[in-house]
CSV table of C-alpha atoms and ligand atoms in Angstrom, one decimal:
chain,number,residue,atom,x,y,z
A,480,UNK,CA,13.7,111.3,-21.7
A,481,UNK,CA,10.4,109.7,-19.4
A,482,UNK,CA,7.3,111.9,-20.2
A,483,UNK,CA,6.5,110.6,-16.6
A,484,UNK,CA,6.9,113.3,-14.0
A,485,UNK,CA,8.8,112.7,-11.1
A,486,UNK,CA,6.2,112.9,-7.7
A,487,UNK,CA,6.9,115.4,-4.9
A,488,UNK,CA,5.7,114.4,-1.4
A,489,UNK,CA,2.0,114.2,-0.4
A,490,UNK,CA,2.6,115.9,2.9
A,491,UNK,CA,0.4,118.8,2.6
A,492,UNK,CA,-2.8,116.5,1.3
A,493,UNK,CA,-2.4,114.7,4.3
A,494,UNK,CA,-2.4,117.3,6.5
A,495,UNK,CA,-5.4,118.3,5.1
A,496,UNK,CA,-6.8,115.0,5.1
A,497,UNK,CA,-6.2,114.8,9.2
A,498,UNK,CA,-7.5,118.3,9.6
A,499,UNK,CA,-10.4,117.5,7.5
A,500,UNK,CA,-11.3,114.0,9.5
A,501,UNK,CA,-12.2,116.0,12.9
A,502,UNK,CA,-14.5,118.8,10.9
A,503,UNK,CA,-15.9,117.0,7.7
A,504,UNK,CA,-17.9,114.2,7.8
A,505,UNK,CA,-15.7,110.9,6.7
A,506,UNK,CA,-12.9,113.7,5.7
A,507,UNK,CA,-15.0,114.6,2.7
A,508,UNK,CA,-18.3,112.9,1.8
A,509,UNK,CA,-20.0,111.4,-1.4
A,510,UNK,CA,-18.2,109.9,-4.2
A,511,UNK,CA,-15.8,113.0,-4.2
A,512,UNK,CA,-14.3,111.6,-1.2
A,513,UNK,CA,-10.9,109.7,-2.8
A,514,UNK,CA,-11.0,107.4,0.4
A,515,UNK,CA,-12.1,104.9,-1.6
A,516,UNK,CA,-9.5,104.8,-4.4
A,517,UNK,CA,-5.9,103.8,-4.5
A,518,UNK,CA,-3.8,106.2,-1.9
A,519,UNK,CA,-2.0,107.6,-4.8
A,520,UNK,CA,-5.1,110.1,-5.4
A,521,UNK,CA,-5.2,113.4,-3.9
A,522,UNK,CA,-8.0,114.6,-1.9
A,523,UNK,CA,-7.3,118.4,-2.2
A,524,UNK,CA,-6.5,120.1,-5.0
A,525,UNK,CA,-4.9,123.7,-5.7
A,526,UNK,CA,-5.4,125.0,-9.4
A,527,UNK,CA,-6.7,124.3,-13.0
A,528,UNK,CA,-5.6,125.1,-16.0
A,529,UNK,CA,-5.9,124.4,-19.5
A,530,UNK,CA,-6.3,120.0,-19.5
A,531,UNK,CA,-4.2,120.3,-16.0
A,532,UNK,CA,-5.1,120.2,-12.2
A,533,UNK,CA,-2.7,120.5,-9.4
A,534,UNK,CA,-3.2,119.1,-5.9
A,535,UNK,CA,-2.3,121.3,-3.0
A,536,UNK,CA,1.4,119.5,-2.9
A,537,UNK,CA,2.3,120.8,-6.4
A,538,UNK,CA,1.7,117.4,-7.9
A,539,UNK,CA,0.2,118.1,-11.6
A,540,UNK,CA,-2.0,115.7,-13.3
A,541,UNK,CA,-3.7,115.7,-16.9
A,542,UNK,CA,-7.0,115.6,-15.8
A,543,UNK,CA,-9.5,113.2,-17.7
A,544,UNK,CA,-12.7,114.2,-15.1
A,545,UNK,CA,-13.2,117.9,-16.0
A,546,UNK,CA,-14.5,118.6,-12.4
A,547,UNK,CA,-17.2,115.2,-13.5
A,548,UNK,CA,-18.4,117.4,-16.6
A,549,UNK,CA,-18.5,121.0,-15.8
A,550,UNK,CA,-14.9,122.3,-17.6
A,551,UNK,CA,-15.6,121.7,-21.4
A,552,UNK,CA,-13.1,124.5,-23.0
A,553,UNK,CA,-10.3,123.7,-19.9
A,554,UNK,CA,-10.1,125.1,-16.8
A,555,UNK,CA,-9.4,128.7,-15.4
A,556,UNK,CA,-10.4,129.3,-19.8
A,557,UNK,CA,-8.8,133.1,-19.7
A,558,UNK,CA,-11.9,134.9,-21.9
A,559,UNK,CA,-14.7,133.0,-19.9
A,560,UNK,CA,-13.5,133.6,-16.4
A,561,UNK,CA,-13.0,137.6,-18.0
A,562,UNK,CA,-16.6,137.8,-18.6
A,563,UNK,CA,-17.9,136.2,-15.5
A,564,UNK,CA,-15.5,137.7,-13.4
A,565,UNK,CA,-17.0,141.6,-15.2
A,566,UNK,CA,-20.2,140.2,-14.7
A,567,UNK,CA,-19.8,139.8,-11.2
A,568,UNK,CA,-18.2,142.9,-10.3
A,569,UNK,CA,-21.3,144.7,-10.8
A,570,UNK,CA,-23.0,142.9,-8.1
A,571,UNK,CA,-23.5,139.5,-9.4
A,572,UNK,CA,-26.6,138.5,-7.0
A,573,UNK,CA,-29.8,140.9,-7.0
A,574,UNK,CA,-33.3,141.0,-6.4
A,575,UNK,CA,-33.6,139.7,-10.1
A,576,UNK,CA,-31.9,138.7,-13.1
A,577,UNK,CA,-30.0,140.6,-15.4
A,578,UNK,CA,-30.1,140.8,-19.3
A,579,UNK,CA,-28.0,137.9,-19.8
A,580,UNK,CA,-30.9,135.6,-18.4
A,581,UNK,CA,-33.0,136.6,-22.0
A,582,UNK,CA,-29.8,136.1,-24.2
A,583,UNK,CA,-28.7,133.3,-22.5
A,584,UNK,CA,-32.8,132.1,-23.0
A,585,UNK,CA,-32.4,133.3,-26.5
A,586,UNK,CA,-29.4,131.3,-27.4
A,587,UNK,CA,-30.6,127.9,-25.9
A,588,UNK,CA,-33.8,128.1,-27.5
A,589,UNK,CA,-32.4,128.5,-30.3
A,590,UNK,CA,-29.7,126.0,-30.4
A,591,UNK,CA,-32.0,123.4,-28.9
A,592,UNK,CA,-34.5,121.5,-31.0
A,593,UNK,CA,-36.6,120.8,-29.1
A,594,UNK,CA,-36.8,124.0,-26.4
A,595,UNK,CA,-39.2,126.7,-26.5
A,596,UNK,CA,-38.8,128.1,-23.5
A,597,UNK,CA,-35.9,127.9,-20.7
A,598,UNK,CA,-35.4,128.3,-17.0
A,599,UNK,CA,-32.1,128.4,-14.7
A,600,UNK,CA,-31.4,127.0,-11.5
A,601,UNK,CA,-27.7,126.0,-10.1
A,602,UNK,CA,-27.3,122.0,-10.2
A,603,UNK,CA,-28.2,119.1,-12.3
A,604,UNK,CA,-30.7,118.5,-9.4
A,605,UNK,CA,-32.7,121.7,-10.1
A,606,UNK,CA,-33.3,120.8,-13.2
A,607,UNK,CA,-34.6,117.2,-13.1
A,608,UNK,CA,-36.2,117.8,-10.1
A,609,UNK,CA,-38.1,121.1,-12.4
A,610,UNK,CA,-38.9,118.7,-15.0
A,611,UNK,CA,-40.8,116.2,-13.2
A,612,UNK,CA,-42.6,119.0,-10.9
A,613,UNK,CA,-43.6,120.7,-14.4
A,614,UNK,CA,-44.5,117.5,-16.1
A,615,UNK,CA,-46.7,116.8,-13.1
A,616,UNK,CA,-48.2,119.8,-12.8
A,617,UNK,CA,-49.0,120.1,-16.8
A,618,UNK,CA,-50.4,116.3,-16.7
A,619,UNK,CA,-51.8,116.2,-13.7
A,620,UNK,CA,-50.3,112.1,-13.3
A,621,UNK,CA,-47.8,111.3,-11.0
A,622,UNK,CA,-45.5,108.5,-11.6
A,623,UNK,CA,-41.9,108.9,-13.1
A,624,UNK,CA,-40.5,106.0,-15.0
A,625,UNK,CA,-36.3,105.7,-14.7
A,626,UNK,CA,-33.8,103.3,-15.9
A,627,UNK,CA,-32.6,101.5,-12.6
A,628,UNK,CA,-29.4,102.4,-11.6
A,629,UNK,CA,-29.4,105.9,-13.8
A,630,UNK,CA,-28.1,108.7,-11.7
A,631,UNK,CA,-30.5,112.1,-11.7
A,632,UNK,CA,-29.0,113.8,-9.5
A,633,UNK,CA,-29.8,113.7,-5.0
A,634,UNK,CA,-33.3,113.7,-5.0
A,635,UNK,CA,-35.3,110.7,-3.4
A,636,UNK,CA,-37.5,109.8,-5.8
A,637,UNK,CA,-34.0,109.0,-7.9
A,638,UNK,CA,-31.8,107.5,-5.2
A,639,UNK,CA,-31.2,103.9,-4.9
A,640,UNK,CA,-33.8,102.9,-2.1
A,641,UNK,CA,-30.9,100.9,-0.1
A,642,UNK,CA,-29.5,104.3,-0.3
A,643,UNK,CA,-29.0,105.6,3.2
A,644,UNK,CA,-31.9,108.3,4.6
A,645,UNK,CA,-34.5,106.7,1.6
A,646,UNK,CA,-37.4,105.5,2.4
A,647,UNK,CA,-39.4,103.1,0.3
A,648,UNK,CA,-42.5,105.8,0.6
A,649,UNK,CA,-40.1,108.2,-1.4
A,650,UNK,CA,-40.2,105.9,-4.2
A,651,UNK,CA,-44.1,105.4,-4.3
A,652,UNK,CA,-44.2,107.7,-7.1
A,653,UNK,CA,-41.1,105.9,-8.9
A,654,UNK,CA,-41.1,103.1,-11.3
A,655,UNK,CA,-38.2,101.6,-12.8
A,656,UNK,CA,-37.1,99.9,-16.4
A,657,UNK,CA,-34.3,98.8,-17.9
A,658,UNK,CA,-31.9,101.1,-20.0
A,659,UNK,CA,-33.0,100.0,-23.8
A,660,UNK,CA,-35.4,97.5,-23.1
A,661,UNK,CA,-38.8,99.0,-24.6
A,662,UNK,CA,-40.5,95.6,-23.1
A,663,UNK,CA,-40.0,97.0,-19.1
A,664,UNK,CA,-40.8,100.3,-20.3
A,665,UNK,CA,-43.7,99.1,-21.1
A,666,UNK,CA,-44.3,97.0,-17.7
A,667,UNK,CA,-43.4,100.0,-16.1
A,668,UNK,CA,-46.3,102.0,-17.6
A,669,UNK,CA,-48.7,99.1,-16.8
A,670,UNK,CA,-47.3,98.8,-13.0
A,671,UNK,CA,-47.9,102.7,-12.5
A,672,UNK,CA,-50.7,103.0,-14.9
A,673,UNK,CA,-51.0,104.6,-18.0
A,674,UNK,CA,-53.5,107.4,-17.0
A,675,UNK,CA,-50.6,107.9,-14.4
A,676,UNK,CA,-47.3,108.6,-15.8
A,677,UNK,CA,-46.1,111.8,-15.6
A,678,UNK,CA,-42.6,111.4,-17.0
A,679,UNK,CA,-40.2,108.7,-18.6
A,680,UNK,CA,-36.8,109.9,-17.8
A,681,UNK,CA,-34.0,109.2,-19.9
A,682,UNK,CA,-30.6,109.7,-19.8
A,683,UNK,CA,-28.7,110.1,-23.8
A,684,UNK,CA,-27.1,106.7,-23.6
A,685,UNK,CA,-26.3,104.4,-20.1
A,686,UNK,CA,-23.8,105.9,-18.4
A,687,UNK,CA,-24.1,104.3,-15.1
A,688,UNK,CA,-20.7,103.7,-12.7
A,689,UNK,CA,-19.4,100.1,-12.8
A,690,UNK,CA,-20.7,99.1,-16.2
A,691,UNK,CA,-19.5,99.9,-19.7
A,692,UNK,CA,-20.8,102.3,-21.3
A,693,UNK,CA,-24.2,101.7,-23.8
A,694,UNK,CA,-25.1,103.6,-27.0
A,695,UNK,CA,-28.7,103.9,-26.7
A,696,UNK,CA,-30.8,101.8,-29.2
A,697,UNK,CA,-32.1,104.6,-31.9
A,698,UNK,CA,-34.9,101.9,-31.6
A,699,UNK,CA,-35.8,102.5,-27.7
A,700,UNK,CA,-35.4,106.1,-28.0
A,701,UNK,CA,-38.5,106.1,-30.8
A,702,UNK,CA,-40.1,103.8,-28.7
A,703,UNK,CA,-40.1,105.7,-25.2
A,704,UNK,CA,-41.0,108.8,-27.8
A,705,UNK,CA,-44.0,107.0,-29.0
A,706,UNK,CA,-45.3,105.5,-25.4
A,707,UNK,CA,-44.7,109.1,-23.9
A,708,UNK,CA,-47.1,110.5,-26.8
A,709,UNK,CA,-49.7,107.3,-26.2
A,710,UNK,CA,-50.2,108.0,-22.7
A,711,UNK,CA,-50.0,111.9,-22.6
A,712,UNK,CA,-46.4,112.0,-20.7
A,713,UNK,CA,-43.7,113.9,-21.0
A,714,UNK,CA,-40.6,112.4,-22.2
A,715,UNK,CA,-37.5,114.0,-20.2
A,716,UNK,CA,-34.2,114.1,-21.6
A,717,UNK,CA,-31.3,114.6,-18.7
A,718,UNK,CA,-28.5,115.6,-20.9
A,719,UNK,CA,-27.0,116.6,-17.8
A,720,UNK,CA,-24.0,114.9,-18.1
A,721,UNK,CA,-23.9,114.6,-21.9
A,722,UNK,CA,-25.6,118.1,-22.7
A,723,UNK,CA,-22.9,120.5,-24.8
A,724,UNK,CA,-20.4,117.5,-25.2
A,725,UNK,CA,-21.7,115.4,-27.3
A,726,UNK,CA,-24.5,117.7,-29.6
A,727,UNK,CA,-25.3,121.6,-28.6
A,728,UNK,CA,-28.9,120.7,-30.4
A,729,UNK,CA,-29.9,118.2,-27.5
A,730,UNK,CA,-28.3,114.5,-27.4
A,731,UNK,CA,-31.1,112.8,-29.2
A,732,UNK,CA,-31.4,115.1,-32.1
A,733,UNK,CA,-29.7,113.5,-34.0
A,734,UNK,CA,-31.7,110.4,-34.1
A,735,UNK,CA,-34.9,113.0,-35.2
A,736,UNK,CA,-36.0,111.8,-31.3
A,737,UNK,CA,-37.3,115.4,-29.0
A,738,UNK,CA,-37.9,115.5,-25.7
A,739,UNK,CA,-40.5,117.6,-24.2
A,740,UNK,CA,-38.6,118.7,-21.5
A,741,UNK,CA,-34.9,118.1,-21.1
A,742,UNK,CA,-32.7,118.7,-18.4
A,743,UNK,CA,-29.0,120.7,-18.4
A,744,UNK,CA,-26.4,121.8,-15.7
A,745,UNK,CA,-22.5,120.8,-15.9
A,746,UNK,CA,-20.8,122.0,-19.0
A,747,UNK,CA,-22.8,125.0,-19.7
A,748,UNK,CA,-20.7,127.3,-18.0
A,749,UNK,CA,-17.5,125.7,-18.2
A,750,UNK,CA,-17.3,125.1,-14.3
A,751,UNK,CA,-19.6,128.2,-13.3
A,752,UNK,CA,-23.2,126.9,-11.3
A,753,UNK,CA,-25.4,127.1,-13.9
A,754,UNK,CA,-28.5,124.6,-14.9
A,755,UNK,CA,-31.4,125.2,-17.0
A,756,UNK,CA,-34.8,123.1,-17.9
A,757,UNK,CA,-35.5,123.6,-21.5
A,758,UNK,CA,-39.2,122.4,-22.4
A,759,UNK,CA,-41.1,122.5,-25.5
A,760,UNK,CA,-44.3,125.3,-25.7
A,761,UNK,CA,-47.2,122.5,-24.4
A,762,UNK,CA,-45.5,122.3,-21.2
A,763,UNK,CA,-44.4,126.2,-20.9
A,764,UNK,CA,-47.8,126.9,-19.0
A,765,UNK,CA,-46.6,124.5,-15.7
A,766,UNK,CA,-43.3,125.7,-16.0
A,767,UNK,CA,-44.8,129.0,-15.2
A,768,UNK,CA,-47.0,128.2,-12.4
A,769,UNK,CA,-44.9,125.3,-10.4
A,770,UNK,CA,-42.6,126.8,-7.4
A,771,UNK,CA,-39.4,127.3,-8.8
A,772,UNK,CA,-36.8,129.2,-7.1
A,773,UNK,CA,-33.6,129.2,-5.4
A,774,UNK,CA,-31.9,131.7,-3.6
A,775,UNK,CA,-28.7,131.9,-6.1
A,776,UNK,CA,-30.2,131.3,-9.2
A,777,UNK,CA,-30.0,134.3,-10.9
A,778,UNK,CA,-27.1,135.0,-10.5
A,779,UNK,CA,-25.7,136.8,-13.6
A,780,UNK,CA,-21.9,136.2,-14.0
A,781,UNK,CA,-22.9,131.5,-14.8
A,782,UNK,CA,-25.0,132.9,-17.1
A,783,UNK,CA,-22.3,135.3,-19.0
A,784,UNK,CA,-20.2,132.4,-18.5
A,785,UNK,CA,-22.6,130.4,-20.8
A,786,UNK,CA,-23.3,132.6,-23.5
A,787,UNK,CA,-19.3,132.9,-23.5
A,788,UNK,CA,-18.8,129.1,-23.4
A,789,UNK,CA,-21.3,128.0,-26.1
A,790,UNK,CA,-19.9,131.0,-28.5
A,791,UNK,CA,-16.8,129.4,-28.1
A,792,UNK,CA,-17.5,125.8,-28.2
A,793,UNK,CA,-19.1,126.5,-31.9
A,794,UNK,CA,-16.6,129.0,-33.2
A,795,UNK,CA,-14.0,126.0,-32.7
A,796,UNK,CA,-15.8,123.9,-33.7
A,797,UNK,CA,-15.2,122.2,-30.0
A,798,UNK,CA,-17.5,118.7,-29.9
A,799,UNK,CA,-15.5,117.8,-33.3
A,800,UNK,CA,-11.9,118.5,-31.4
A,801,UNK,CA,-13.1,116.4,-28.3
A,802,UNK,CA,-14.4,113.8,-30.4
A,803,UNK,CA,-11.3,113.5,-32.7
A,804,UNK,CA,-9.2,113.6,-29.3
A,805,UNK,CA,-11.3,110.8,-27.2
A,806,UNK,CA,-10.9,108.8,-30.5
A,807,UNK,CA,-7.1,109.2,-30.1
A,808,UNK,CA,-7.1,108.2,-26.6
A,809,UNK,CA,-9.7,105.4,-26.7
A,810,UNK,CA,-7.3,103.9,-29.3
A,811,UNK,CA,-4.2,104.3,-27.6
A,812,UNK,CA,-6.0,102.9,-24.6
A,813,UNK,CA,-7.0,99.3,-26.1
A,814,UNK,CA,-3.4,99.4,-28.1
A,815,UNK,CA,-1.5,99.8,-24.7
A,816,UNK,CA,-3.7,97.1,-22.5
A,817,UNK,CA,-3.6,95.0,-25.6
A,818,UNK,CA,0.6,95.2,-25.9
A,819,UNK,CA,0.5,94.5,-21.8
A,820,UNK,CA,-1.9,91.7,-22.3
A,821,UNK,CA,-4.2,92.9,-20.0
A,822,UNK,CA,-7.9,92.8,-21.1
A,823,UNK,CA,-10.2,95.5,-21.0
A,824,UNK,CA,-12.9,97.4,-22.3
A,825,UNK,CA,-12.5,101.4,-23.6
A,826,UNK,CA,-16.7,102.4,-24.0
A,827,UNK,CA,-18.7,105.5,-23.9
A,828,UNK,CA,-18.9,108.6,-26.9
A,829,UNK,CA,-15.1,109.6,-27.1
A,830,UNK,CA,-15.4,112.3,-25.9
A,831,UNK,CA,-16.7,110.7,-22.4
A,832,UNK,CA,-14.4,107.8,-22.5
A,833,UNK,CA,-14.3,104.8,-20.2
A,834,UNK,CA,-12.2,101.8,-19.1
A,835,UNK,CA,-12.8,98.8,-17.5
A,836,UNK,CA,-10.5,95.1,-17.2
A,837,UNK,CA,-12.0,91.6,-18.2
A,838,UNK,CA,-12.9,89.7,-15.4
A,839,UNK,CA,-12.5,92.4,-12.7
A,840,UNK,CA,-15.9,91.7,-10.5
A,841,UNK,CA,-14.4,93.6,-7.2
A,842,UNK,CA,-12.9,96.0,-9.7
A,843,UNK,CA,-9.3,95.4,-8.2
A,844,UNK,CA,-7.7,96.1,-11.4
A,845,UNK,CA,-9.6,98.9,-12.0
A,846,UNK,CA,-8.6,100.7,-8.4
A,847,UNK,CA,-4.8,99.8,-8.9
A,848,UNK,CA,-4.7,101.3,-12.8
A,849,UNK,CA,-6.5,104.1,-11.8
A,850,UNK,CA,-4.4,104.4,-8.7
A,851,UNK,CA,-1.2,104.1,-11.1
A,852,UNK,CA,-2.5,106.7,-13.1
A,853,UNK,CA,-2.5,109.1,-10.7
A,854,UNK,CA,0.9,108.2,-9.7
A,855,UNK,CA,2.3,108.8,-12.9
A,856,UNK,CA,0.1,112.0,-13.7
A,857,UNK,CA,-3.1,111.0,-15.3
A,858,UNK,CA,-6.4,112.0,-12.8
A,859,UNK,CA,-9.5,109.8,-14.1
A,860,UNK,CA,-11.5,107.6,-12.2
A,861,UNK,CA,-11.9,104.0,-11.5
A,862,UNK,CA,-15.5,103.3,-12.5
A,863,UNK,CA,-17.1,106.7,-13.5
A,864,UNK,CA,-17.0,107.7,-17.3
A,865,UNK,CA,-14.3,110.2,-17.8
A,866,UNK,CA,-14.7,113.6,-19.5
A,867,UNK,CA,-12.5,115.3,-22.6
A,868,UNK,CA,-12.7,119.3,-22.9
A,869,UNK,CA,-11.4,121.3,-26.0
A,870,UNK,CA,-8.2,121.7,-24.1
A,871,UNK,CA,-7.4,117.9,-24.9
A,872,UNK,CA,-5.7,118.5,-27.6
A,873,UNK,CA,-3.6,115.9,-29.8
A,874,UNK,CA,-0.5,117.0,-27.8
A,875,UNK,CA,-1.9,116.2,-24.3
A,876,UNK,CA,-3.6,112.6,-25.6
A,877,UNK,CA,-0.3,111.4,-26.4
A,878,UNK,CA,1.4,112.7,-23.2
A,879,UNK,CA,-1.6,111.2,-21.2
A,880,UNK,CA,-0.8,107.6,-23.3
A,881,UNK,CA,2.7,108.3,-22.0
A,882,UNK,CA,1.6,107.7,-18.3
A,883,UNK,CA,-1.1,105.6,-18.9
A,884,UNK,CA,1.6,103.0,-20.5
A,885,UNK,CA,3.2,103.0,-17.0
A,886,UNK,CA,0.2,102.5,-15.1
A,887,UNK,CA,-0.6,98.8,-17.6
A,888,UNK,CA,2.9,97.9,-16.6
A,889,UNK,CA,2.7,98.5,-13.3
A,890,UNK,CA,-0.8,96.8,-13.3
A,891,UNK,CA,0.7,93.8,-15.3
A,892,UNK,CA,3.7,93.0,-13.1
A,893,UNK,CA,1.2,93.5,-9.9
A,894,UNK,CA,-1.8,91.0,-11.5
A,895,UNK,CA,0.0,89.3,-14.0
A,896,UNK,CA,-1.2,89.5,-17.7
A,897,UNK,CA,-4.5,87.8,-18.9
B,942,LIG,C1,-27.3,112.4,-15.6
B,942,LIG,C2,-27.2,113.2,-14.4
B,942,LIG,N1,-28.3,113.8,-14.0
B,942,LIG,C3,-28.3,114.6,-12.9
B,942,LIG,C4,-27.1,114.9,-12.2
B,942,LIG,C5,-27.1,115.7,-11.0
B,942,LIG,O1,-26.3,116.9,-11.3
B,942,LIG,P1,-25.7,117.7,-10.1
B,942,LIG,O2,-24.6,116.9,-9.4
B,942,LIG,O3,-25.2,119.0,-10.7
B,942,LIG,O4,-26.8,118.0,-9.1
B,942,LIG,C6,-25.9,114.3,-12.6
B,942,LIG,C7,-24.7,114.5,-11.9
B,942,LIG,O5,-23.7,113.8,-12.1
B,942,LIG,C8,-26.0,113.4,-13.8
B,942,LIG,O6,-24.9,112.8,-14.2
């Protein structure tokens, strides 16, 4: 019997879609929007659970996104929604914190290397933006160095410049490099000035949309370490994508490479708004004295979530599972397109797994694959890195190979093998 589930209608996502045109800008805006993608893809979606989503028609999907990051143990997980849900039945948002905000402090600091000190705020945002306020404010310099095309989250500083509503003054402050080149790292210090530089900014490896995936060169990470320490700036690690997945010590530790400050949001709450800056003591004075707030912050029941989340993550020993699981399917993957003779790349750690086809510059392929994925029951995107949770177990691999095998034929007889 097919593993591949038959599709009920779509009428009730395009209802919603209509609806949504006339009172939501583009029907839904940013790259969350599916508009883009094959029509197969559902725009709204009903329920989580476990490695599954269901869109509002009933249509259920393995789900290789994990909401872009934040559901690391699976969604709806029964014992973390328990504790946040108890957490916020006392009244979850009040003039201050509650006690978790000092465990939840307690437990980071301890796990991370490099951390002496935390703070919380809601989105990935919050927390690079935090880090390069305090590493201004502890420096006194102004410049940020990034990787071009690295994603830190909406503010302007880190936005493409063609990006629409930034202006070229927003990036005055903003110097790029190249992702493992130490060379433009270099020329970037010199362009900004080395009494200057505030922060070097660094994602864990290049995980940018539309390319494959890079391991970062243990080489470049020492490097940017040692520049950072030359000209008195503070290296910032955003591990907001990676952070909890791939290492609960900090996604450099284990090439012996500490940030001073390093930035967190996504998985620490397994889907609850949580982020946190983690910084080591030197800069724990301007974290105290820049402006940091935000009306939801505090809020108690994310950060019960978190302390429930990491608990769990160690106790099963969850990076190993998702690692031992992406392996599975990044194999599967390059076995399948290799038996379709269709030629692509599988990239990224496993357990934030990517695909892209040979000689796919308007990324066609990519759009009808990922389209026939969905068809058949697999939700993972088209040019964005993909994210395993603990829930993606052995089990739920090999029924996700099941419907990605349809998806390479269908992609085959469409384009024709390579
Ligand atoms: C590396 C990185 N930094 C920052 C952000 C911004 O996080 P958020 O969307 O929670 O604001 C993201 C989001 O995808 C990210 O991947």
């Amino acid at each position: 019997m097919s593993t591949v589930p038959v599709r009920p209608s779509r009428a009730i996502d395009r209802g919603y879609r209509e609806r949504a045109l006339k009172v939501i800008p583009n029907g839904m805006y940013g790259h969350l929007s599916t508009r883009r993608f094959a029509d197969d893809y559902p725009q709204f979606l009903a329920r989580g659970e476990g490695a599954r989503v269901w869109d509002v028609d009933g249509r259920e999907f393995i789900d290789l996104m994990c909401t872009f990051g934040p559901i690391l143990l699976g969604h709806a997980h029964p014992e973390v929604d328990a504790v946040a849900a108890a957490t916020s039945a006392r009244g979850d948002v009040l003039n201050g914190p509650g006690p978790e905000m000092v465990e939840l402090a307690e437990l980071l600091v301890d796990r991370v290397a490099h951390a002496d000190w935390a703070m919380f705020a809601k989105n990935g945002t919050d927390a690079t933006a935090l880090a390069v306020v305090t590493a201004r404010a502890h420096s006194g310099h102004r410049k940020v160095l990034m990787a071009r095309r690295s994603y830190h989250g909406i503010v302007a500083w880190a936005l493409p410049e063609q990006s629409p509503g930034i202006t070229a003054e927003d990036h005055a402050n903003t110097e790029l490099f190249e992702y493992n080149d130490l060379a433009s790292v270099e020329a970037a210090v010199a362009r900004a000035g080395a009494d200057d530089v505030a922060a070097i900014v660094c994602t864990p490896h290049r995980h940018d949309v539309f390319v494959d995936q890079e391991p970062v060169d243990p080489a470049f990470a020492r490097g940017v370490r040692a520049i950072c320490d030359r000209i008195g700036a503070a290296l910032v690690l955003d591990d907001v994508r990676g952070g909890l997945r791939l290492d609960v010590r900090g996604s450099w530790e284990a090439l012996g490479v500490r940030p001073d400050l390093s930035a967190w949001s996504k998985s620490l709450a397994n889907g609850y708004p949580l982020a946190a800056l983690l910084g080591a003591e030197p800069w724990r004075d301007a974290a105290g004295r820049i402006t940091a707030t935000g009306s939801f912050w505090l809020a108690g029941a994310p950060m019960a979530a978190a302390l429930t989340t990491i608990r769990i993550l160690e106790e099963t020993d969850g990076i190993a599972l998702m690692r031992a699981s992406g392996q599975r399917l990044q194999e599967g993957l390059r076995a399948q397109a290799a038996a379709h003779g269709l030629a692509v790349s599988v990239s990224g750690p496993p357990q934030m797994p990517l695909l892209l086809f040979a000689d796919d510059p308007e990324f066609a392929k990519s759009l009808a694959w990922s389209g026939a994925c969905a068809r058949h029951g697999v939700y993972l995107h088209p040019v964005h890195n993909w994210f395993l949770s603990t829930a993606h177990d052995a089990a739920t691999i090999d029924e996700a190979l099941a419907r990605t095998d349809a998806a390479f034929a269908d992609v085959r007889d469409a384009f024709g093998a390579d």
